[in-house]
PDB file of C-alpha atoms in Angstrom:
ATOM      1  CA  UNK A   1      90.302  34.471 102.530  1.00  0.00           C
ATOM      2  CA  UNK A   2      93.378  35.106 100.280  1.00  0.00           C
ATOM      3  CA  UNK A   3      96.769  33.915 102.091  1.00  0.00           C
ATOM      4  CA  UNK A   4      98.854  37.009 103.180  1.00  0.00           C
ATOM      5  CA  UNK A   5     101.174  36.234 100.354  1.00  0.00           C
ATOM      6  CA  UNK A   6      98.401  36.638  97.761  1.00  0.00           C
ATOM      7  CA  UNK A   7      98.557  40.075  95.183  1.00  0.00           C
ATOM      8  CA  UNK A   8      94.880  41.081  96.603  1.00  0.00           C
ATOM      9  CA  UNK A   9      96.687  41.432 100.222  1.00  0.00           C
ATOM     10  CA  UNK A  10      99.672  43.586  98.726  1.00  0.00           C
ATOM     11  CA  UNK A  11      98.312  46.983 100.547  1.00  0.00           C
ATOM     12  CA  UNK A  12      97.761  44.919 103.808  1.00  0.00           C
ATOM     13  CA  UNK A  13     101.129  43.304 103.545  1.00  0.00           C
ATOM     14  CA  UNK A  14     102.999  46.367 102.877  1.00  0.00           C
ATOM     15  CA  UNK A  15     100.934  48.554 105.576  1.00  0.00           C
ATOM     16  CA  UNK A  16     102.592  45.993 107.991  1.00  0.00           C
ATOM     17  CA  UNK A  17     105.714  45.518 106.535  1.00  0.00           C
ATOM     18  CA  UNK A  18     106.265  49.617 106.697  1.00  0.00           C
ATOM     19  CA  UNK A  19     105.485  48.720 110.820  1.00  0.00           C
ATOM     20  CA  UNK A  20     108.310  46.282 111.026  1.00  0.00           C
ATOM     21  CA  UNK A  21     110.737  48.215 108.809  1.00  0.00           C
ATOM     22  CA  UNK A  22     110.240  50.837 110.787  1.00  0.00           C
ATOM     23  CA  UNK A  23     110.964  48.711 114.345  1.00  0.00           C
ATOM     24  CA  UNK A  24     113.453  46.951 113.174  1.00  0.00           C
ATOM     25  CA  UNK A  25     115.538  50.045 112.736  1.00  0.00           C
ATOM     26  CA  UNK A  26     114.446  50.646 116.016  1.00  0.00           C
ATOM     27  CA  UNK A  27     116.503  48.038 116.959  1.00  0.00           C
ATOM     28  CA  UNK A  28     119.314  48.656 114.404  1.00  0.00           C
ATOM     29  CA  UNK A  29     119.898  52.272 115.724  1.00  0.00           C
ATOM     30  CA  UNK A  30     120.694  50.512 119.523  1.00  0.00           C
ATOM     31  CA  UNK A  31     122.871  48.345 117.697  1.00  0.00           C
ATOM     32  CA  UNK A  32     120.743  45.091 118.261  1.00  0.00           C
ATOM     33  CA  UNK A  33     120.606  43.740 115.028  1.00  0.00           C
ATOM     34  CA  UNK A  34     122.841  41.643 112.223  1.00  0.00           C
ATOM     35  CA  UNK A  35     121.304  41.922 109.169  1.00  0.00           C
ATOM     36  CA  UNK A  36     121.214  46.111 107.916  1.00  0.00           C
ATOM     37  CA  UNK A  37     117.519  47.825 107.470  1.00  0.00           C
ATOM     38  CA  UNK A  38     118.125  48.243 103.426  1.00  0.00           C
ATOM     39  CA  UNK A  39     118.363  44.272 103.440  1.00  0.00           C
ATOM     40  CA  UNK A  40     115.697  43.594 105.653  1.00  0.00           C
ATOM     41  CA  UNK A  41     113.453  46.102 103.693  1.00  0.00           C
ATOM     42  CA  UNK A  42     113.550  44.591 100.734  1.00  0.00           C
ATOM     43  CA  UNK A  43     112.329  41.234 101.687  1.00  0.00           C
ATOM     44  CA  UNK A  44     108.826  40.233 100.044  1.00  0.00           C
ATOM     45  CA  UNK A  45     107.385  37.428 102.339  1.00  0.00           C
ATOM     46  CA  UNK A  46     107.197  36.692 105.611  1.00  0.00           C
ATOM     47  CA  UNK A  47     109.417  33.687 105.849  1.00  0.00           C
ATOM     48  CA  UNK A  48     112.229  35.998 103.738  1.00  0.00           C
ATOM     49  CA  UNK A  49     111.942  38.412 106.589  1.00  0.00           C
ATOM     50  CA  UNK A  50     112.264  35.587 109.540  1.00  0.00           C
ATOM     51  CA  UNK A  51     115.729  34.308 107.552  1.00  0.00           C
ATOM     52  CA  UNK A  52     117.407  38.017 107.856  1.00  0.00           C
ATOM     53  CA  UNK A  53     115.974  38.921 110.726  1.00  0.00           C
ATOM     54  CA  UNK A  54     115.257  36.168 113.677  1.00  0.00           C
ATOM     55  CA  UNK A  55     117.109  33.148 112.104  1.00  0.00           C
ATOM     56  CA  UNK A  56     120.135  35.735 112.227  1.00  0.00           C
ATOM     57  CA  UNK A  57     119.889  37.076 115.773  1.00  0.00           C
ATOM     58  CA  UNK A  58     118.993  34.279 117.772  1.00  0.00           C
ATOM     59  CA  UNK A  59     121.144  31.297 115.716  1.00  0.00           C
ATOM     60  CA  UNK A  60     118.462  29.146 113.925  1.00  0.00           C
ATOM     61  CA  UNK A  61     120.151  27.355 111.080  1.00  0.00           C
ATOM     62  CA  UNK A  62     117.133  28.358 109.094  1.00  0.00           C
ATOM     63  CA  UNK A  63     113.498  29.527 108.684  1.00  0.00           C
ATOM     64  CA  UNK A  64     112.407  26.228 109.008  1.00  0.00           C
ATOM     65  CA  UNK A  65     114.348  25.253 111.881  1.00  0.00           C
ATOM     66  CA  UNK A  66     113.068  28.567 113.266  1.00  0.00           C
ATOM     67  CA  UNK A  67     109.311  27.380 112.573  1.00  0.00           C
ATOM     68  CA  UNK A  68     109.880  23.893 113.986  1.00  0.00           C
ATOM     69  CA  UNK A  69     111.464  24.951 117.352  1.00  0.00           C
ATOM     70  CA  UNK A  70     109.450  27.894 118.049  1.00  0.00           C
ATOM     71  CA  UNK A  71     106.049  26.107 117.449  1.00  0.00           C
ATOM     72  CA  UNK A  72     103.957  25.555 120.820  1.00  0.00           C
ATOM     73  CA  UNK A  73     101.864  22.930 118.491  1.00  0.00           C
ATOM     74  CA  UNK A  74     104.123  20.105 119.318  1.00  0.00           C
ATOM     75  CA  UNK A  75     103.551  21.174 123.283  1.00  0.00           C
ATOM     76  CA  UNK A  76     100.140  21.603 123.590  1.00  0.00           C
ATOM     77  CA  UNK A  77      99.350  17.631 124.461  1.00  0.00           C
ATOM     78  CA  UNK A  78     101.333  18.535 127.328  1.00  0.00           C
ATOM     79  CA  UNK A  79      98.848  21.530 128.346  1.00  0.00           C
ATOM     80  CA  UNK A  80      97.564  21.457 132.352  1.00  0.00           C
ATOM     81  CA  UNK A  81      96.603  24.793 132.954  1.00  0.00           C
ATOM     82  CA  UNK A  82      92.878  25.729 131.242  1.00  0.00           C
ATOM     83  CA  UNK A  83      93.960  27.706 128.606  1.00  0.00           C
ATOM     84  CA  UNK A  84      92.316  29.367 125.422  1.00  0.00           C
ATOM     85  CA  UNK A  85      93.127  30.013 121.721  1.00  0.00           C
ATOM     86  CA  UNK A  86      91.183  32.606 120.112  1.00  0.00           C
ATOM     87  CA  UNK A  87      91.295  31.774 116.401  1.00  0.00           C
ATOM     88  CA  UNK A  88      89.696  33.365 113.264  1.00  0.00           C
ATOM     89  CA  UNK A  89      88.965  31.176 110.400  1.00  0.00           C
ATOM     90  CA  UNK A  90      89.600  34.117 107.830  1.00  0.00           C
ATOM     91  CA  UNK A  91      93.194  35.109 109.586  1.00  0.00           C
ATOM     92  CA  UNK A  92      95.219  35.909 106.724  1.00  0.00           C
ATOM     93  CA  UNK A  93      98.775  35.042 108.382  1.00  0.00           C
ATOM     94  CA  UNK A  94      97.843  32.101 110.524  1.00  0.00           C
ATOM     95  CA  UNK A  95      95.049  29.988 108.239  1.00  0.00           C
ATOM     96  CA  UNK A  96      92.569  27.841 109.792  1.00  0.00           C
ATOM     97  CA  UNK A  97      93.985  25.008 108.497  1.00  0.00           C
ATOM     98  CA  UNK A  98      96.962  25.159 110.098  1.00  0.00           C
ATOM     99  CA  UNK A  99      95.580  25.958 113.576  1.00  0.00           C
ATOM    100  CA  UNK A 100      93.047  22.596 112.729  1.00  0.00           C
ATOM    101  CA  UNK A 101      95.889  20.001 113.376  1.00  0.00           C
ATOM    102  CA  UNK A 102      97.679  21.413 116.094  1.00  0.00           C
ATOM    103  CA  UNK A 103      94.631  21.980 118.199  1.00  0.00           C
ATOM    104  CA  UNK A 104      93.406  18.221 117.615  1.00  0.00           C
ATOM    105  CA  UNK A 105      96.813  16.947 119.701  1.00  0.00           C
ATOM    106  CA  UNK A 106      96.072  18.906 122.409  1.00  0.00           C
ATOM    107  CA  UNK A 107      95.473  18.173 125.943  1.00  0.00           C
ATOM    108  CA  UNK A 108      91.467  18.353 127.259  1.00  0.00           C
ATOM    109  CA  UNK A 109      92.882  21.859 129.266  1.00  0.00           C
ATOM    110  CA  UNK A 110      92.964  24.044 125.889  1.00  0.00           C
ATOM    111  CA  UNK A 111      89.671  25.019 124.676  1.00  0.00           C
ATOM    112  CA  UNK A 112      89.340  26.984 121.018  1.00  0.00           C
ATOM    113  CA  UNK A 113      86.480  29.685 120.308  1.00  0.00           C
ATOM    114  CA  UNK A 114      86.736  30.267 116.521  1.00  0.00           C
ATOM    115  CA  UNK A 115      85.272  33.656 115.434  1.00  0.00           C
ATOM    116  CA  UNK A 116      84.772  34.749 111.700  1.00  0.00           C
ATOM    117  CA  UNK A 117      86.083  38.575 112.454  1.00  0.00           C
ATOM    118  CA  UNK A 118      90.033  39.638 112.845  1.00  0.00           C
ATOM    119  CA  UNK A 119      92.577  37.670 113.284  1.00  0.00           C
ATOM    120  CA  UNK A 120      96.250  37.445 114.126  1.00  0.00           C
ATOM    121  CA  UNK A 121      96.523  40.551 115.880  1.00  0.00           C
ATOM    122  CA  UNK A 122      93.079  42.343 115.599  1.00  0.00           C
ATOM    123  CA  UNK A 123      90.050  41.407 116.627  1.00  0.00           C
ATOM    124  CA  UNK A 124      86.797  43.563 116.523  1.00  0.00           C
ATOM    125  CA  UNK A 125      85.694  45.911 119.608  1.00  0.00           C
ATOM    126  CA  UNK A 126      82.591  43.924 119.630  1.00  0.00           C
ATOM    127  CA  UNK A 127      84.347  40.451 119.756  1.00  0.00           C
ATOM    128  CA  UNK A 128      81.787  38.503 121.752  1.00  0.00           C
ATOM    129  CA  UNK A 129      82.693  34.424 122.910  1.00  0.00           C
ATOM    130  CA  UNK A 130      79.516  33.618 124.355  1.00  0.00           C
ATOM    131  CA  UNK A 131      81.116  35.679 128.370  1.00  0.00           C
ATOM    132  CA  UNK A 132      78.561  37.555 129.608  1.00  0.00           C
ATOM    133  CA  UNK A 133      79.874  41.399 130.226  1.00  0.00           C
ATOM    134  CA  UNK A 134      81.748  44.095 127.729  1.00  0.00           C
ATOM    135  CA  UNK A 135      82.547  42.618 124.263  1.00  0.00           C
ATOM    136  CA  UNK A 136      85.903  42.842 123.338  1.00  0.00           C
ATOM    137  CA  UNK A 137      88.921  40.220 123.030  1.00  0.00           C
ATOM    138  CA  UNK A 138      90.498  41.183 126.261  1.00  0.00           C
ATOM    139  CA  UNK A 139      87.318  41.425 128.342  1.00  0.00           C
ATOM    140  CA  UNK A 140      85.658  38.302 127.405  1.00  0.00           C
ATOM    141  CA  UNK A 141      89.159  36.275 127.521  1.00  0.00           C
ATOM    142  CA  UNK A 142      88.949  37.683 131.394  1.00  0.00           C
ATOM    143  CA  UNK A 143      85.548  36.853 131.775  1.00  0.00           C
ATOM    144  CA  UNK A 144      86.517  32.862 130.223  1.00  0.00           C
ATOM    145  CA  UNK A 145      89.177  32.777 132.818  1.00  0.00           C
ATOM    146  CA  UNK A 146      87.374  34.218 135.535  1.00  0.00           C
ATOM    147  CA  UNK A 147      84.701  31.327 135.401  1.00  0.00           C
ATOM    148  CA  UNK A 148      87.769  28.743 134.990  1.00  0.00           C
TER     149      UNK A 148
END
């Protein structure tokens, strides 16, 4: 799949841009934000977005340093609790390849189920991981911890 950055994602992209212009003047009408709407709005990438946005509010001296600090990939060697990372290999904001190295450093307690459907923050109705029960993300992720 294209990258979210890519032309053939531009209606995708700006469907969910127009959802975080719109909450982030949530946030700018109550006076919780440093960087005006207008600004913010006009950003074309993701990482553009994170500089005016989080780097501003919460003091990250950049988008990078933002990336680095906030990352639980450097953590999850560390992992003791069985835990589990739902990942799709055609996620257009969070690309396999990225998710490869950080899961190969990780602790025996994380376990990955890879699906080819949704991604990032959608997954199909009929997402099934191999639980038995009702499909779905949240009721098979129940079912996986369930028989933890």
């Amino acid at each position: 799949p294209p990258p979210f950055h890519h032309p053939a994602l531009t209606p995708y992209r700006s469907h969910i841009f127009r959802g975080l212009n719109k909450a982030y003047a949530a946030a700018a009408a109550r006076g919780r934000v440093h960087t005006p709407p207008a600004v913010v709005a006009r950003a074309r990438s993701c990482r553009e977005r994170d500089s005016l946005t989080v780097v501003t509010r919460f003091g990250f001296r950049s988008g990078e340093d933002y990336y680095e600090r906030e990352s639980v990939a450097p953590k999850l060697h560390n992992l003791q609790l069985p835990s589990l990372v739902v990942a799709s290999r055609n996620d257009p904001l969070v690309p396999a390849v990225t998710v490869i190295p950080a899961l190969a450093g990780a602790s025996g307690a994380l376990s990955a189920a890879w699906v080819e459907a949704g991604g990032h923050v959608y997954f199909p109705k009929t997402l099934h991981l191999g639980e038995p029960g009702p499909l779905g993300l949240a009721q098979q992720v129940i079912r996986w911890l369930a028989n933890q």
